[in-house]
XYZ file of C-alpha atoms in Angstrom:
730
model
C 25.380 5.507 -12.187
C 28.175 7.424 -10.492
C 28.741 11.109 -10.989
C 32.142 12.742 -11.190
C 33.130 14.516 -8.016
C 32.488 18.231 -8.343
C 35.377 20.673 -8.115
C 34.719 24.118 -6.656
C 36.287 27.318 -7.847
C 35.578 30.984 -7.247
C 36.017 34.264 -9.011
C 37.885 36.835 -6.961
C 37.548 35.579 -3.390
C 36.509 32.781 -1.070
C 32.924 31.644 -0.771
C 30.815 34.587 0.372
C 29.496 34.659 3.902
C 25.744 34.307 3.753
C 25.050 36.077 7.035
C 23.859 39.449 5.766
C 20.379 38.540 4.660
C 18.135 40.911 2.784
C 15.058 42.003 4.720
C 12.572 39.143 4.869
C 9.263 39.630 3.120
C 6.891 38.327 5.781
C 3.299 37.468 5.014
C 1.785 38.276 8.425
C 1.174 35.706 11.137
C -0.010 32.502 9.531
C -0.048 28.715 9.679
C 1.751 26.646 7.082
C 1.665 22.908 6.501
C 5.250 21.662 6.533
C 6.697 19.973 3.452
C 5.957 16.384 4.383
C 4.625 13.997 1.743
C 1.628 12.424 3.443
C -0.389 9.389 2.408
C -2.950 9.989 -0.320
C -4.545 8.584 -3.445
C -2.393 10.056 -6.187
C -0.751 9.542 -9.579
C 2.905 9.242 -10.601
C 5.056 8.911 -13.717
C 8.748 8.102 -14.051
C 10.894 10.695 -15.852
C 13.417 8.418 -17.583
C 15.727 11.236 -18.707
C 16.083 12.696 -15.217
C 15.821 9.498 -13.212
C 12.995 10.834 -11.060
C 9.562 9.580 -10.095
C 7.214 12.567 -10.446
C 4.086 12.773 -8.267
C 1.332 15.348 -8.508
C -1.644 16.104 -6.276
C -4.098 13.604 -4.882
C -6.590 13.398 -2.036
C -6.180 12.027 1.469
C -8.647 10.123 3.623
C -10.106 13.321 5.077
C -10.988 14.666 1.628
C -8.160 17.218 1.503
C -7.020 17.882 -2.071
C -3.386 18.532 -2.971
C -1.827 20.503 -5.817
C 1.836 19.871 -5.026
C 4.593 18.357 -7.160
C 7.110 15.916 -5.656
C 10.060 13.972 -7.050
C 11.659 10.767 -5.740
C 15.306 10.047 -6.594
C 15.400 6.556 -5.128
C 16.314 7.772 -1.644
C 13.935 10.524 -0.605
C 11.133 12.798 -1.795
C 11.688 16.478 -2.665
C 8.868 18.942 -3.166
C 9.401 21.059 -6.262
C 8.635 24.735 -6.738
C 5.871 24.621 -9.319
C 3.882 27.841 -9.151
C 1.293 28.194 -11.876
C 0.767 24.445 -12.236
C -2.417 22.373 -12.243
C -5.059 23.126 -9.637
C -5.425 20.701 -6.696
C -7.060 17.480 -7.886
C -7.166 13.718 -7.726
C -8.173 10.764 -9.971
C -6.213 12.389 -12.801
C -3.886 10.445 -15.114
C -0.143 10.814 -15.756
C 2.382 9.218 -18.099
C 5.918 10.017 -19.270
C 6.383 10.944 -22.956
C 9.910 9.679 -23.644
C 10.103 11.132 -27.150
C 9.420 14.667 -25.952
C 10.933 14.172 -22.480
C 7.867 15.446 -20.667
C 5.479 14.110 -18.038
C 1.911 14.484 -19.336
C -1.085 15.046 -17.038
C -4.717 15.082 -18.112
C -7.975 15.775 -16.297
C -8.970 14.648 -12.847
C -11.410 16.196 -10.425
C -11.730 18.440 -7.429
C -14.361 17.652 -4.852
C -16.822 19.541 -7.096
C -15.875 19.513 -10.788
C -14.002 17.451 -13.392
C -11.212 18.849 -15.591
C -10.321 18.561 -19.280
C -6.921 20.302 -19.190
C -3.588 18.972 -20.496
C -0.329 19.804 -18.716
C 3.316 18.816 -19.210
C 6.184 18.859 -16.689
C 9.749 19.395 -17.953
C 11.530 18.965 -14.623
C 11.212 22.619 -13.671
C 7.730 23.902 -14.450
C 4.260 22.909 -15.567
C 3.001 24.103 -18.958
C -0.704 24.286 -19.831
C -1.460 23.272 -23.426
C -4.304 24.440 -25.658
C -4.726 21.641 -28.194
C -7.144 21.953 -31.104
C -8.806 18.702 -30.080
C -9.548 18.087 -26.438
C -10.967 14.970 -24.769
C -14.060 15.510 -22.618
C -13.550 16.268 -18.948
C -13.094 13.061 -17.020
C -11.725 11.515 -13.843
C -10.669 7.996 -12.997
C -9.334 7.494 -16.535
C -6.016 5.775 -17.323
C -2.980 6.582 -19.477
C 0.292 5.045 -20.623
C 3.045 5.781 -23.153
C 3.163 3.658 -26.306
C 6.917 3.638 -26.957
C 6.575 1.839 -30.306
C 4.455 4.640 -31.762
C 5.628 7.598 -29.641
C 2.120 8.376 -28.385
C 0.378 8.791 -25.042
C -2.678 6.498 -24.988
C -5.641 7.447 -22.785
C -8.849 5.540 -22.208
C -11.808 7.213 -20.557
C -15.521 6.979 -19.946
C -16.603 10.524 -20.733
C -19.493 11.988 -18.772
C -20.517 13.948 -21.860
C -21.278 10.660 -23.643
C -22.718 8.485 -20.866
C -21.611 4.862 -20.987
C -19.419 5.269 -24.095
C -15.712 4.439 -23.653
C -13.306 6.517 -25.722
C -9.621 6.137 -26.610
C -7.479 9.202 -27.299
C -3.811 9.672 -28.229
C -1.488 12.616 -27.536
C 1.319 13.387 -30.009
C 2.929 16.195 -28.033
C 0.744 18.994 -29.402
C -2.727 17.615 -30.008
C -5.213 14.946 -28.954
C -6.804 12.631 -31.501
C -9.668 10.232 -30.788
C -8.819 6.823 -32.249
C -11.544 4.391 -31.218
C -14.895 4.115 -29.523
C -15.426 1.068 -27.347
C -12.984 -1.054 -25.448
C -13.093 -1.725 -21.706
C -16.696 -0.962 -20.767
C -16.268 0.025 -17.124
C -13.919 2.883 -16.359
C -14.247 3.677 -12.677
C -11.163 2.369 -10.896
C -9.501 1.135 -14.079
C -5.688 0.937 -14.476
C -3.406 0.844 -17.530
C 0.230 -0.060 -18.280
C 2.205 -0.525 -21.498
C 3.939 -3.795 -22.366
C 6.839 -2.850 -24.721
C 7.737 -6.481 -25.429
C 4.330 -7.203 -26.924
C 3.673 -3.569 -27.928
C 0.305 -3.519 -26.223
C -1.430 -1.158 -23.798
C -2.951 -3.392 -21.123
C -5.979 -2.370 -19.062
C -7.288 -4.131 -15.997
C -10.927 -3.155 -15.497
C -13.278 -3.951 -12.616
C -16.640 -5.473 -13.441
C -19.442 -6.606 -11.144
C -18.373 -7.113 -7.548
C -17.691 -10.782 -6.898
C -17.017 -11.507 -10.588
C -13.588 -11.692 -12.257
C -12.173 -8.435 -13.558
C -11.452 -7.968 -17.236
C -8.084 -7.707 -18.997
C -8.059 -5.730 -22.257
C -5.277 -4.997 -24.752
C -4.865 -2.173 -27.266
C -2.519 -2.520 -30.262
C -2.807 1.027 -31.548
C -5.826 0.275 -33.703
C -8.372 -1.659 -31.670
C -9.132 -3.196 -28.285
C -9.423 -6.909 -27.608
C -10.759 -8.631 -24.494
C -8.472 -11.363 -23.213
C -10.454 -14.304 -21.855
C -9.492 -17.067 -19.451
C -6.399 -15.266 -18.214
C -6.992 -15.854 -14.513
C -8.063 -12.292 -13.744
C -8.578 -11.633 -10.025
C -11.992 -10.954 -8.590
C -13.236 -7.515 -9.633
C -11.003 -4.849 -8.092
C -10.904 -1.086 -8.481
C -7.935 1.182 -7.878
C -5.203 -1.403 -8.469
C -1.607 -0.229 -8.993
C -0.251 -1.360 -12.378
C 3.170 -1.069 -14.089
C 5.438 -2.994 -16.459
C 8.641 -4.468 -14.998
C 11.203 -4.958 -17.828
C 13.397 -7.099 -15.584
C 10.588 -9.628 -15.304
C 9.078 -8.985 -18.714
C 5.658 -8.795 -17.027
C 3.035 -6.326 -15.943
C 2.778 -6.198 -12.154
C -0.425 -5.476 -10.210
C -0.720 -4.684 -6.515
C -3.685 -4.190 -4.190
C -7.066 -2.773 -5.100
C -10.469 -2.599 -3.472
C -12.975 -5.413 -3.727
C -16.192 -6.535 -2.089
C -14.547 -6.739 1.352
C -12.465 -3.566 1.072
C -8.749 -3.032 0.362
C -6.607 -6.084 -0.367
C -2.888 -6.750 -0.562
C -1.027 -9.157 -2.771
C 0.980 -9.016 -5.989
C -0.014 -10.432 -9.372
C 2.004 -10.677 -12.597
C 0.694 -10.753 -16.179
C 2.818 -12.271 -18.961
C 0.387 -11.733 -21.808
C -1.316 -15.061 -21.239
C -2.412 -15.178 -17.609
C -2.273 -13.493 -14.220
C -0.146 -15.348 -11.668
C 0.569 -14.799 -7.976
C 4.320 -14.995 -7.258
C 5.649 -16.265 -3.948
C 6.541 -13.810 -1.214
C 4.881 -11.168 0.935
C 4.361 -7.494 0.250
C 3.069 -4.204 1.635
C -0.179 -3.861 3.556
C -3.505 -3.832 1.677
C -4.359 -0.615 -0.168
C -6.161 0.829 -3.162
C -5.611 4.000 -5.153
C -1.816 3.684 -5.020
C 0.410 4.519 -7.978
C 3.125 2.243 -9.372
C 5.949 3.097 -11.819
C 9.149 1.464 -13.034
C 12.364 3.230 -11.951
C 15.196 2.525 -14.407
C 17.899 3.632 -11.982
C 16.657 1.348 -9.228
C 15.841 -1.415 -11.734
C 12.627 -1.898 -9.838
C 9.095 -0.696 -9.238
C 8.240 2.261 -6.985
C 4.854 2.381 -5.252
C 3.421 5.205 -3.193
C 0.100 6.193 -1.725
C -3.319 4.713 -1.709
C -5.681 4.307 1.175
C -4.020 2.816 4.287
C -0.343 3.726 3.884
C 1.951 6.729 3.390
C 5.161 4.755 2.948
C 7.152 4.400 -0.279
C 7.846 0.857 -1.427
C 10.309 -0.553 -3.970
C 9.989 -3.965 -5.643
C 13.194 -5.366 -7.135
C 12.627 -8.756 -8.678
C 10.018 -10.389 -6.470
C 11.041 -8.639 -3.226
C 9.201 -5.636 -1.770
C 11.216 -3.263 0.467
C 10.061 -0.171 2.321
C 12.264 2.610 0.912
C 10.786 5.573 2.823
C 8.725 5.048 6.002
C 5.301 6.601 6.381
C 5.504 10.116 7.851
C 4.945 10.679 11.524
C 1.305 10.448 12.515
C -0.401 10.245 15.884
C -3.983 10.426 17.023
C -3.021 10.776 20.679
C -1.216 13.415 22.699
C 2.497 14.070 22.613
C 5.198 16.248 24.123
C 7.962 18.024 22.225
C 11.032 20.107 22.987
C 13.804 21.818 21.052
C 17.194 20.086 21.034
C 19.311 23.208 20.615
C 22.626 21.326 20.507
C 21.610 19.195 17.526
C 19.157 21.637 15.880
C 16.322 19.096 16.075
C 12.844 19.024 17.558
C 12.308 15.955 19.763
C 8.789 14.526 19.973
C 7.534 11.684 22.148
C 4.182 10.149 21.281
C 1.757 9.604 24.167
C -0.564 7.251 22.343
C -1.418 4.192 24.415
C 0.682 1.232 23.377
C 3.095 3.364 21.307
C 6.661 3.921 22.440
C 8.108 6.259 19.849
C 10.656 9.064 19.675
C 10.675 11.221 16.552
C 13.125 13.914 15.429
C 12.310 16.828 13.119
C 15.242 18.283 11.160
C 13.387 21.012 9.303
C 12.186 18.872 6.427
C 11.160 15.465 7.742
C 10.418 13.362 10.808
C 12.632 10.359 11.460
C 11.849 7.742 14.091
C 14.501 6.765 16.624
C 14.883 3.303 18.105
C 16.576 2.082 21.247
C 16.144 2.481 24.988
C 13.662 5.201 25.902
C 11.414 6.351 28.774
C 8.660 3.913 29.632
C 6.005 6.522 30.432
C 3.284 6.724 27.790
C 1.268 9.751 28.919
C 1.481 12.885 31.010
C 5.262 13.367 30.992
C 6.981 16.732 30.481
C 10.013 17.653 28.368
C 12.117 20.803 28.081
C 15.574 21.949 27.050
C 18.311 21.719 29.717
C 21.119 24.145 28.930
C 23.351 22.734 31.672
C 23.346 19.265 30.182
C 23.006 20.502 26.579
C 20.244 17.924 26.326
C 16.465 17.553 26.413
C 15.183 16.726 29.906
C 12.271 14.323 30.514
C 10.499 13.714 33.820
C 7.548 11.670 35.093
C 4.455 10.499 33.247
C 2.373 7.346 33.619
C 3.283 3.790 32.623
C 2.520 0.174 33.290
C -0.750 -1.798 33.339
C -2.331 0.530 35.903
C -0.898 3.704 34.359
C 0.942 4.378 37.586
C 2.751 7.745 37.892
C 6.539 7.678 37.441
C 9.376 9.826 38.786
C 12.184 8.852 36.417
C 14.525 11.523 35.015
C 15.855 11.029 31.483
C 17.895 13.096 29.058
C 18.077 13.023 25.268
C 21.430 13.997 23.728
C 21.181 11.929 20.578
C 20.075 8.897 22.612
C 17.993 8.406 25.738
C 19.801 7.947 29.069
C 18.117 7.488 32.452
C 19.747 9.469 35.246
C 19.941 8.635 38.950
C 19.791 11.990 40.784
C 20.278 12.109 44.560
C 16.772 13.550 44.992
C 13.680 13.537 42.813
C 10.153 14.955 42.933
C 7.418 12.465 43.821
C 5.937 10.473 40.940
C 3.415 12.440 38.883
C 1.954 13.208 35.501
C 0.310 16.251 33.941
C 2.998 18.560 35.376
C 4.851 21.254 33.418
C 8.525 22.244 33.080
C 10.488 25.178 31.641
C 14.196 26.073 31.455
C 15.169 29.326 33.229
C 18.040 30.592 31.034
C 19.056 33.337 33.422
C 19.490 31.013 36.394
C 20.298 27.866 34.382
C 17.626 25.838 36.145
C 14.721 23.700 34.945
C 11.575 24.637 36.874
C 8.852 22.028 37.545
C 5.437 22.717 39.023
C 2.400 20.654 40.001
C 0.921 17.564 38.418
C -1.336 14.722 39.491
C -0.647 11.439 41.270
C -3.755 9.590 40.106
C -3.618 6.209 38.383
C -6.172 3.661 37.263
C -5.744 1.640 40.461
C -4.976 4.194 43.171
C -6.282 7.346 44.853
C -5.996 10.766 43.216
C -4.355 13.949 44.395
C -3.185 17.132 42.681
C 0.123 18.801 43.562
C 1.262 22.397 44.095
C 4.976 21.878 44.700
C 7.863 23.640 42.952
C 11.108 21.843 42.051
C 14.277 22.893 40.248
C 16.840 20.834 38.332
C 20.446 22.076 38.161
C 21.687 19.457 35.734
C 22.588 16.968 38.466
C 19.790 16.738 41.014
C 16.347 18.013 41.936
C 15.826 20.570 44.736
C 12.408 21.421 46.166
C 11.626 25.121 46.563
C 9.131 26.219 49.249
C 7.856 29.740 48.500
C 5.284 31.171 50.869
C 2.844 32.018 48.085
C 2.309 29.684 45.188
C -0.300 28.730 42.583
C -3.065 26.430 43.708
C -2.675 22.699 43.148
C -3.227 21.807 39.485
C -2.276 19.639 36.574
C -2.426 19.933 32.760
C -1.237 23.537 32.918
C 1.241 25.289 30.634
C 4.655 26.781 31.454
C 7.335 28.656 29.517
C 10.328 30.843 30.362
C 10.362 34.437 29.104
C 14.013 35.621 28.806
C 12.911 39.226 28.332
C 10.898 39.307 31.562
C 13.344 36.825 33.119
C 10.372 34.958 34.552
C 8.842 31.515 34.182
C 5.189 31.975 33.184
C 2.497 29.484 34.294
C -1.029 29.479 32.858
C -4.240 27.508 33.322
C -4.636 23.890 34.341
C -7.167 21.788 36.232
C -7.624 21.340 39.969
C -8.959 18.249 41.742
C -12.499 17.582 40.556
C -11.707 18.948 37.081
C -12.089 22.550 38.238
C -10.552 24.900 35.650
C -7.824 27.261 36.949
C -7.997 30.480 34.873
C -5.030 32.363 36.371
C -1.509 33.274 35.204
C 1.549 33.302 37.510
C 5.253 34.219 37.210
C 8.250 32.648 39.001
C 11.481 34.653 39.408
C 13.471 31.965 41.199
C 12.428 33.121 44.647
C 8.679 33.682 44.654
C 5.508 33.059 42.674
C 3.525 36.207 41.786
C -0.084 36.173 40.613
C -0.148 38.338 37.481
C -3.671 37.741 36.171
C -6.704 36.119 37.740
C -8.284 35.498 34.339
C -6.597 33.625 31.543
C -6.982 33.151 27.815
C -10.462 31.976 26.833
C -10.593 28.242 26.471
C -6.931 27.264 26.628
C -7.011 26.341 30.226
C -6.038 22.671 30.118
C -3.045 21.174 28.351
C -2.248 24.406 26.494
C 0.678 24.436 23.999
C 2.893 27.188 25.435
C 6.432 28.379 24.625
C 8.596 31.484 24.123
C 8.934 32.645 20.530
C 12.083 34.751 19.873
C 10.573 36.090 16.655
C 7.511 37.451 18.490
C 9.562 38.324 21.573
C 7.114 36.802 23.991
C 5.474 33.724 25.492
C 2.728 32.457 23.196
C -0.126 30.046 23.787
C -2.424 28.380 21.261
C -5.902 26.917 21.407
C -9.581 27.630 20.848
C -12.462 28.505 23.120
C -13.882 25.591 25.098
C -16.724 23.825 23.351
C -16.099 25.493 19.975
C -14.745 24.212 16.691
C -13.322 27.542 15.555
C -9.758 27.527 14.189
C -7.036 27.719 16.813
C -6.071 31.223 17.897
C -2.737 32.463 19.273
C -2.264 34.706 22.338
C 0.888 36.443 23.593
C 1.763 37.266 27.213
C 2.647 40.931 27.778
C 3.680 40.576 31.413
C 0.264 41.550 32.717
C -2.308 40.237 30.276
C -2.826 37.920 27.317
C -3.333 39.608 23.950
C -4.726 37.800 20.926
C -2.536 38.066 17.830
C -4.107 38.796 14.434
C -3.621 35.516 12.611
C -4.791 34.086 9.320
C -7.137 31.142 9.808
C -5.890 29.370 6.658
C -4.379 25.963 7.567
C -5.115 26.624 11.260
C -5.849 23.402 13.179
C -9.219 23.070 14.849
C -7.797 21.713 18.110
C -4.440 21.618 19.898
C -5.422 20.629 23.460
C -3.175 17.771 24.546
C -0.637 18.795 21.931
C 2.563 20.771 22.282
C 4.693 23.217 20.360
C 8.164 24.682 20.479
C 10.506 26.752 18.354
C 12.439 24.744 15.784
C 15.970 25.624 16.963
C 17.530 25.640 13.505
C 14.804 27.331 11.536
C 13.510 29.741 14.181
C 9.822 29.019 13.628
C 7.126 27.659 15.929
C 6.399 24.014 15.166
C 3.442 21.877 16.201
C 1.484 18.852 15.059
C -2.273 18.970 14.722
C -5.098 17.728 12.517
C -2.807 15.091 11.040
C -0.207 17.571 9.801
C 3.068 19.153 10.851
C 2.508 22.904 11.068
C 4.709 26.000 11.179
C 3.549 29.306 12.642
C 4.870 32.833 12.432
C 5.481 35.731 10.066
C 6.434 33.261 7.373
C 8.502 34.146 4.330
C 7.655 31.993 1.314
C 10.600 30.606 -0.659
C 10.555 31.974 -4.172
C 12.205 31.410 -7.514
C 12.262 33.617 -10.590
C 13.740 32.818 -13.996
C 15.248 35.782 -15.847
C 15.929 35.614 -19.562
C 16.387 32.462 -21.645
C 19.207 30.009 -22.376
C 21.707 31.040 -25.064
C 22.496 30.317 -27.859
C 19.852 27.540 -27.740
C 16.692 29.208 -26.358
C 15.488 25.893 -24.867
C 18.598 24.305 -23.316
C 20.387 24.081 -20.984
C 17.572 24.240 -18.445
C 18.668 25.089 -14.888
C 16.312 23.735 -12.192
C 16.293 23.058 -8.452
C 14.191 21.830 -5.590
C 12.678 24.260 -3.065
C 14.891 26.823 -1.331
C 13.504 26.617 2.196
C 15.413 26.688 5.473
C 16.023 23.143 6.623
C 16.213 21.642 3.129
C 19.584 19.909 3.335
C 19.088 18.657 -0.244
C 18.735 22.075 -1.873
C 20.779 21.760 -5.080
C 20.926 22.791 -8.723
C 20.186 20.447 -11.604
C 21.070 21.134 -15.232
C 19.114 19.485 -18.042
C 20.586 19.298 -21.558
C 24.344 19.831 -21.337
C 25.533 19.059 -24.895
C 29.233 19.036 -24.063
C 28.874 16.957 -20.884
C 30.964 19.410 -18.815
C 29.353 22.385 -17.061
C 29.881 24.902 -14.297
C 27.076 25.708 -11.850
C 27.673 29.178 -10.418
C 26.177 31.082 -7.466
C 26.287 34.719 -6.378
C 24.573 37.145 -4.013
C 24.015 39.618 -6.819
C 23.391 39.893 -10.550
C 25.205 41.898 -13.197
C 24.998 41.631 -16.977
C 28.261 40.862 -18.766
C 27.760 40.414 -22.546
C 29.620 37.525 -24.132
C 28.802 37.682 -27.819
C 25.053 37.289 -28.237
C 24.796 35.740 -24.754
C 25.029 37.223 -21.256
C 26.734 36.073 -18.064
C 24.478 37.481 -15.374
C 26.259 36.909 -12.038
C 28.031 39.663 -10.127
C 31.434 39.018 -8.599
C 32.302 37.434 -6.293
C 30.722 34.197 -7.466
C 31.233 30.578 -6.522
C 31.027 27.636 -8.915
C 31.459 23.905 -9.167
C 32.327 21.822 -12.204
C 29.908 18.972 -12.869
C 29.788 16.186 -15.436
C 26.560 15.160 -17.157
C 25.307 11.604 -16.994
C 24.268 9.554 -19.992
C 20.989 11.466 -20.255
C 22.635 14.899 -20.299
C 21.702 15.659 -16.673
C 24.185 17.394 -14.364
C 23.531 17.593 -10.623
C 25.248 19.934 -8.233
C 26.364 19.182 -4.717
C 23.630 20.053 -2.196
C 24.221 23.643 -1.252
C 25.693 24.014 2.262
C 22.578 25.696 3.577
C 22.926 25.553 7.328
C 19.627 26.031 9.150
C 20.340 29.655 10.081
C 17.172 31.652 10.514
C 19.012 34.936 9.782
C 19.310 33.763 6.174
C 15.545 34.001 5.781
C 14.746 36.278 2.828
C 18.290 36.013 1.430
C 18.350 36.388 -2.384
C 20.672 34.034 -4.274
C 21.412 34.058 -8.004
C 22.510 31.048 -10.040
C 23.498 30.423 -13.664
C 25.051 27.512 -15.532
C 27.769 27.694 -18.175
C 28.213 24.696 -20.476
C 30.475 23.608 -23.294
C 28.588 24.355 -26.513
C 30.435 24.572 -29.843
C 27.644 26.717 -31.307
C 27.988 29.433 -28.649
C 30.421 32.318 -28.155
C 33.857 31.074 -27.056
C 32.416 27.568 -27.345
C 30.116 28.187 -24.361
C 26.397 27.985 -23.669
C 24.521 29.786 -20.907
C 21.375 28.968 -18.960
C 18.825 31.569 -17.934
C 19.460 33.318 -14.626
C 17.690 31.697 -11.686
C 16.989 33.841 -8.613
C 16.080 32.207 -5.300
C 14.784 33.604 -2.033
C 15.375 31.438 1.041
C 12.141 31.099 2.989
C 10.090 28.941 5.336
């Protein structure tokens, strides 16, 4: 469905300049997992009124529990601000209540306990209910919405009554138990509603190696369907009704030999396998029908973090799995394009990834052939990322190729080049506009080994060897970064021939190397992530003590010694050796990848939202919502639910001021900016993504928003949303 093009207007003046940010409210130095939806076993429901697939929580393969809320609009996932929602959990159940326009969540488990709580999601916030009747705590249960009777149907095997299946129904305010019995085995069971036959359908695993069972519930009793061609007993299948096919669709599951792939369709009489291929095997995925895509959306499960869409009988990958590597990598800031460039160094993987502040996207095309031990840094002369060396080929032979990244990879042919090597380090000297390279190793799988102690500089066109009288000893796997305050390139650590650790720290001023410290940071002596952080005003290095599994610590170079920074250990990776980090050029925060997650580091400011007052004259609608207001979120936009007149204005301001209009209040201070939006057929109005450039000086900026709608019951024929206050954060 198309939306009318928004028209912008402003009260009093042009759009305000958002450069004068309020003081940021930092939370101390800490690690934060970036907003990337990673693969997990989870649950979803499709919000028909808002055209969004809603996902909550789950657990990944490492046992990490999640308590986040995400929405998929058919193109990409957005994490929603949902403070005060359900606790982190998995094996819960979710379904969309179309009559009350709410997503309903019940139960689930942490890694310790099961839950018996009931929550609803209205598109903006989670609400905890306190019904008179409450089903027993359970996990692994299943739910669906019975559209003929306007009820949520849930089937569970309650631990409080061992071995006794129970069926409960939710009417929007209370639970009522309807039957005892039904599908006898609950673990790994899945449910979907068939509106054509007005039946809730459950596929239930049985004994491994035997056919699973298909059960149907008509609102009064359960019946076991026999001879319907059920697949061999599977747990954790994904199940949903496809109205275009008039069938219930099943994908994947886990059987006797582990996860399986394959699609099955159920028409009320039998299960059939349609022609065509599909996603990789998985179990524990979630499957919903998306009315706007006219297809099924599948996410999660064990073995994949991609989002898949099935339209008709064809599966298509809609969103690739997020970046993941189990090997080393190198990264550098692309300051011209406000991206972070990452090259994986996993054997057999040739991949370039870009980080734009909210997601990784893989790049294809010609790229450097080296797969390990290369170095990358920013080159201000070329306004590009510079790459040199590394190992490649069957014998992992050292290379001496020079490449640049300026939106695509290009190999250069300089007049002179350093000898082939790997394990070297590079840094860009901003004062002298030179890239400095030091050391490395020449060893390969098939040839002799040597370690280098030479210094080279790149001026944007060619390499020139420098020959200072005093220099660091030969080494490789060291760290280097340029400090613009000291106007020195700082070198730390590394390994000499024979794997002898080098614990010293040196500085290069363009003419000479100077030994500044004979002892280095404990433990981070080989392959240390090292960069200059403008926020901390110094070169920082990360790692943990050799032979320990303590969380990674962070040290800062003072010009004469390394000083450990007081840092929260929450979310801190256990290991970063062989990894890299740099400052995200648009967002101004240190970025790294470790322990399977993209991580930010610094004095982080959390994005925040506060709702002031209530809608008027209707105290429930219109409801003004948004996704998260963090730097780098190019999709940050307002959404208005329940616009009775179809035409609304979404307004922004840098301040609030109460202006009474009859019994209602307009709460934005002038100057304010607004856009006119038109509601769709469900009464949903969506604003244009706010032009939030990735400017780190905006961090902590307060923004106020309110919607004004056409409402014949309100003063002057207008209705007003509550005031929504945002704080831009990390």
